[in-house]
Structures are given as structure tokens and as C-alpha cells.
Amino acid sequence: AVVSTQSTGGKGGVDPGEGTLESDCIDIVWQLNSGVLVKAGDQGLVEGGKEGLLIITVNNDVEGTSTNMTFCKEGFRREDANAICQAFGSENGTYDSVLGLDTYDQISSLLTQKNMPVLVADECVTDLSVVSYDCMEKLKDNSCETHNIVWLQCTGSLSSARRMKISIILL
């Protein structure tokens, strides 16, 4: 069954209707493009190296959109921190919330200005590199406050062959 679909000849999502074949429709999925850890700097957010606010960029090829997102501490696990830090080339990761950081007000203000979606972990995600439309909607449907957004710290180093593609996200 097709849950969220788009006709190959139209714009936007449409549900299959009478006369529409399931094979004429394609699933809307979000694909992980890149990620970065950022910190507050004098001119806004800057790449943070091994510590910072985790921001990922996901692409939706069907709709032709790209979106920056971050994560809520609720549901985030040590295993998630380790996996992300390993993708960034570090051995391990720990996490906390941004609350209490000296730059919390600046980070909170920038995230609010950009209206960046905050994701909460859900069991619908089996592979973060490709997430279905319905699962992404579940991840975004939450009441996470900016003070509860994940601050990630990565430690140790791995070989560059195991690193995820990282790009600087201009906010």
C-alpha cells in the first residue's frame, strides 16, 4: 500500500484515487544529506568541531526540498550519540541539552528565527539515512522546547574512511 505518495506527473502529495495505479505513484522519503555540529559564534552559528548543536540536512527528492533539522533530548540515547559521533569520525559520544550553556540564549534565538524543526526519536526510524514521510511527520510532531535540544560531544578519533560527509550549514 502507498501511504504518502505523489503522482509522477504532478506537484505535491496525492493519495491514489480511482484510476490511479499504485505503480504510477512514488513514496515520499527524506534522505540524510549531511550533518554538522555547530556552536554560537560572534557572527551566528559556526562549525563546532567535536562539540555542538547537532544539525542535519535532509532532502526530499520528490518535492525537491532540503531542510535543516535538529534533535530533542527526549528519546535521544547514548547509542544515538555514539553512532552520530562515529559518523563524524570520533570514537564515542555523550549528550546533554543546550540549557545551561553560556551561549544558550544565542542558540535559542537563532533556532527560533530559522523555525528549524526539532525531531524526537521514534521507533519508526530503522535507518536515519532514509526516513518515510509518515515517520518524519511523527518525528516532527512534538512539544520539545529549545532548552531541551541535544548538545553533542564527540571524543576520540576514527579513520577518515568511516566518516560521514559533513558540510557547513549556513544559517
Short mmCIF file of C-alpha atoms in Angstrom, two decimals:
data_model
loop_
_atom_site.label_atom_id
_atom_site.label_comp_id
_atom_site.label_asym_id
_atom_site.label_seq_id
_atom_site.Cartn_x
_atom_site.Cartn_y
_atom_site.Cartn_z
CA ALA A 1 0.00 0.00 0.00
CA VAL A 2 1.13 3.54 -0.72
CA VAL A 3 0.84 5.77 2.30
CA SER A 4 2.09 9.17 1.21
CA THR A 5 2.52 9.49 -2.49
CA GLN A 6 2.93 11.83 -5.39
CA SER A 7 1.75 11.15 -8.91
CA THR A 8 4.74 11.10 -11.22
CA GLY A 9 3.18 13.86 -13.31
CA GLY A 10 2.00 16.27 -10.61
CA LYS A 11 3.18 18.51 -7.82
CA GLY A 12 2.68 17.83 -4.12
CA GLY A 13 1.44 14.67 -2.43
CA VAL A 14 -1.73 12.97 -3.62
CA ASP A 15 -3.36 9.76 -2.47
CA PRO A 16 -4.03 7.16 -5.12
CA GLY A 17 -7.59 7.58 -6.32
CA GLU A 18 -9.84 5.88 -8.81
CA GLY A 19 -7.89 5.24 -11.98
CA THR A 20 -4.52 5.82 -10.29
CA LEU A 21 -2.29 2.78 -10.24
CA GLU A 22 -0.02 2.23 -7.28
CA SER A 23 2.84 1.83 -9.76
CA ASP A 24 2.16 5.40 -11.01
CA CYS A 25 2.99 6.80 -7.58
CA ILE A 26 6.22 7.03 -5.65
CA ASP A 27 6.80 7.12 -1.91
CA ILE A 28 7.86 10.43 -0.42
CA VAL A 29 11.00 9.82 1.61
CA TRP A 30 13.52 12.04 3.33
CA GLN A 31 17.20 11.22 2.81
CA LEU A 32 20.02 12.30 5.09
CA ASN A 33 22.36 14.56 3.14
CA SER A 34 24.81 15.84 5.74
CA GLY A 35 25.30 16.79 9.35
CA VAL A 36 27.37 19.19 11.38
CA LEU A 37 27.96 20.20 14.99
CA VAL A 38 27.64 23.96 15.44
CA LYS A 39 28.33 26.46 18.22
CA ALA A 40 27.34 30.06 18.70
CA GLY A 41 29.98 32.50 17.50
CA ASP A 42 30.24 36.28 17.15
CA GLN A 43 28.55 36.25 13.72
CA GLY A 44 26.00 33.47 14.36
CA LEU A 45 26.42 29.71 14.34
CA VAL A 46 29.81 28.33 13.33
CA GLU A 47 31.13 24.79 12.87
CA GLY A 48 31.86 23.41 16.33
CA GLY A 49 34.34 20.61 15.63
CA LYS A 50 33.76 17.75 18.09
CA GLU A 51 31.16 19.54 20.20
CA GLY A 52 27.98 21.41 19.45
CA LEU A 53 24.37 21.52 18.46
CA LEU A 54 23.65 18.69 16.02
CA ILE A 55 22.09 19.90 12.77
CA ILE A 56 21.29 17.55 9.91
CA THR A 57 20.22 18.38 6.38
CA VAL A 58 17.65 16.09 4.80
CA ASN A 59 16.49 16.10 1.18
CA ASN A 60 13.10 15.20 -0.23
CA ASP A 61 13.75 14.45 -3.90
CA VAL A 62 10.06 14.08 -4.76
CA GLU A 63 9.19 17.58 -3.55
CA GLY A 64 12.63 18.95 -4.40
CA THR A 65 13.15 20.36 -0.91
CA SER A 66 16.02 20.41 1.56
CA THR A 67 15.55 21.12 5.27
CA ASN A 68 17.85 21.63 8.27
CA MET A 69 16.71 19.89 11.47
CA THR A 70 17.96 19.24 14.97
CA PHE A 71 17.10 16.77 17.76
CA CYS A 72 15.32 16.89 21.11
CA LYS A 73 16.95 15.28 24.14
CA GLU A 74 13.69 13.37 24.74
CA GLY A 75 14.15 9.87 23.35
CA PHE A 76 17.76 10.51 22.30
CA ARG A 77 20.02 7.72 23.55
CA ARG A 78 23.71 7.16 24.19
CA GLU A 79 23.69 4.72 21.24
CA ASP A 80 22.45 7.58 19.02
CA ALA A 81 25.24 9.87 20.27
CA ASN A 82 27.85 7.17 19.64
CA ALA A 83 26.56 6.38 16.14
CA ILE A 84 26.48 10.04 15.10
CA CYS A 85 29.92 10.77 16.55
CA GLN A 86 31.31 7.70 14.78
CA ALA A 87 29.81 9.01 11.52
CA PHE A 88 31.69 12.26 12.21
CA GLY A 89 34.94 10.33 12.71
CA SER A 90 35.02 10.17 16.51
CA GLU A 91 35.01 7.09 18.68
CA ASN A 92 32.27 7.90 21.21
CA GLY A 93 29.67 10.49 22.03
CA THR A 94 27.88 11.95 25.01
CA TYR A 95 24.98 14.36 25.01
CA ASP A 96 23.01 16.76 27.15
CA SER A 97 20.67 19.65 26.47
CA VAL A 98 21.71 23.14 25.42
CA LEU A 99 20.22 24.57 28.64
CA GLY A 100 22.95 25.91 30.90
CA LEU A 101 25.39 26.73 28.11
CA ASP A 102 26.85 30.24 28.15
CA THR A 103 25.56 30.70 24.60
CA TYR A 104 22.08 29.20 25.21
CA ASP A 105 20.25 32.49 24.53
CA GLN A 106 22.09 33.00 21.22
CA ILE A 107 21.48 29.38 20.10
CA SER A 108 17.81 29.53 21.12
CA SER A 109 17.29 32.83 19.31
CA LEU A 110 18.88 31.58 16.08
CA LEU A 111 16.86 28.34 16.11
CA THR A 112 13.66 30.29 16.71
CA GLN A 113 14.46 32.73 13.87
CA LYS A 114 15.10 29.88 11.44
CA ASN A 115 11.99 27.97 12.59
CA MET A 116 14.08 24.79 12.45
CA PRO A 117 12.15 21.56 13.04
CA VAL A 118 13.17 19.62 16.14
CA LEU A 119 12.92 15.83 15.89
CA VAL A 120 12.07 13.46 18.74
CA ALA A 121 13.25 9.86 18.47
CA ASP A 122 10.60 7.33 17.45
CA GLU A 123 10.67 3.61 16.76
CA CYS A 124 9.53 4.27 13.17
CA VAL A 125 13.18 5.09 12.33
CA THR A 126 15.15 1.99 11.49
CA ASP A 127 17.75 3.76 9.35
CA LEU A 128 18.32 7.51 9.71
CA SER A 129 19.71 7.76 6.18
CA VAL A 130 16.21 7.21 4.67
CA VAL A 131 13.01 8.13 6.54
CA SER A 132 9.47 7.81 5.20
CA TYR A 133 7.19 10.84 5.01
CA ASP A 134 4.83 9.46 7.67
CA CYS A 135 7.72 8.66 10.01
CA MET A 136 9.21 12.15 9.52
CA GLU A 137 5.84 13.68 10.44
CA LYS A 138 5.86 11.59 13.67
CA LEU A 139 9.39 12.77 14.47
CA LYS A 140 8.40 16.43 13.99
CA ASP A 141 5.13 16.15 15.95
CA ASN A 142 6.31 17.02 19.46
CA SER A 143 6.39 19.79 22.01
CA CYS A 144 10.15 19.95 22.54
CA GLU A 145 11.29 23.30 23.91
CA THR A 146 14.54 24.91 22.72
CA HIS A 147 16.16 24.36 26.13
CA ASN A 148 15.79 20.58 25.62
CA ILE A 149 17.65 20.38 22.28
CA VAL A 150 20.62 17.98 22.11
CA TRP A 151 24.17 19.25 22.63
CA LEU A 152 26.57 16.55 21.43
CA GLN A 153 30.19 15.99 22.49
CA CYS A 154 32.36 13.59 20.49
CA THR A 155 35.60 12.07 21.79
CA GLY A 156 38.42 10.04 20.27
CA SER A 157 39.17 9.61 16.57
CA LEU A 158 38.36 7.06 13.89
CA SER A 159 39.92 6.68 10.46
CA SER A 160 38.69 9.11 7.81
CA ALA A 161 37.27 6.18 5.81
CA ARG A 162 34.44 5.83 8.36
CA ARG A 163 33.44 9.50 8.45
CA MET A 164 30.12 10.81 7.18
CA LYS A 165 30.10 13.59 4.59
CA ILE A 166 29.99 16.77 6.62
CA SER A 167 29.20 20.16 5.18
CA ILE A 168 28.98 23.54 6.83
CA ILE A 169 25.36 24.60 7.02
CA LEU A 170 24.91 28.32 6.58
CA LEU A 171 22.12 29.52 8.82
#
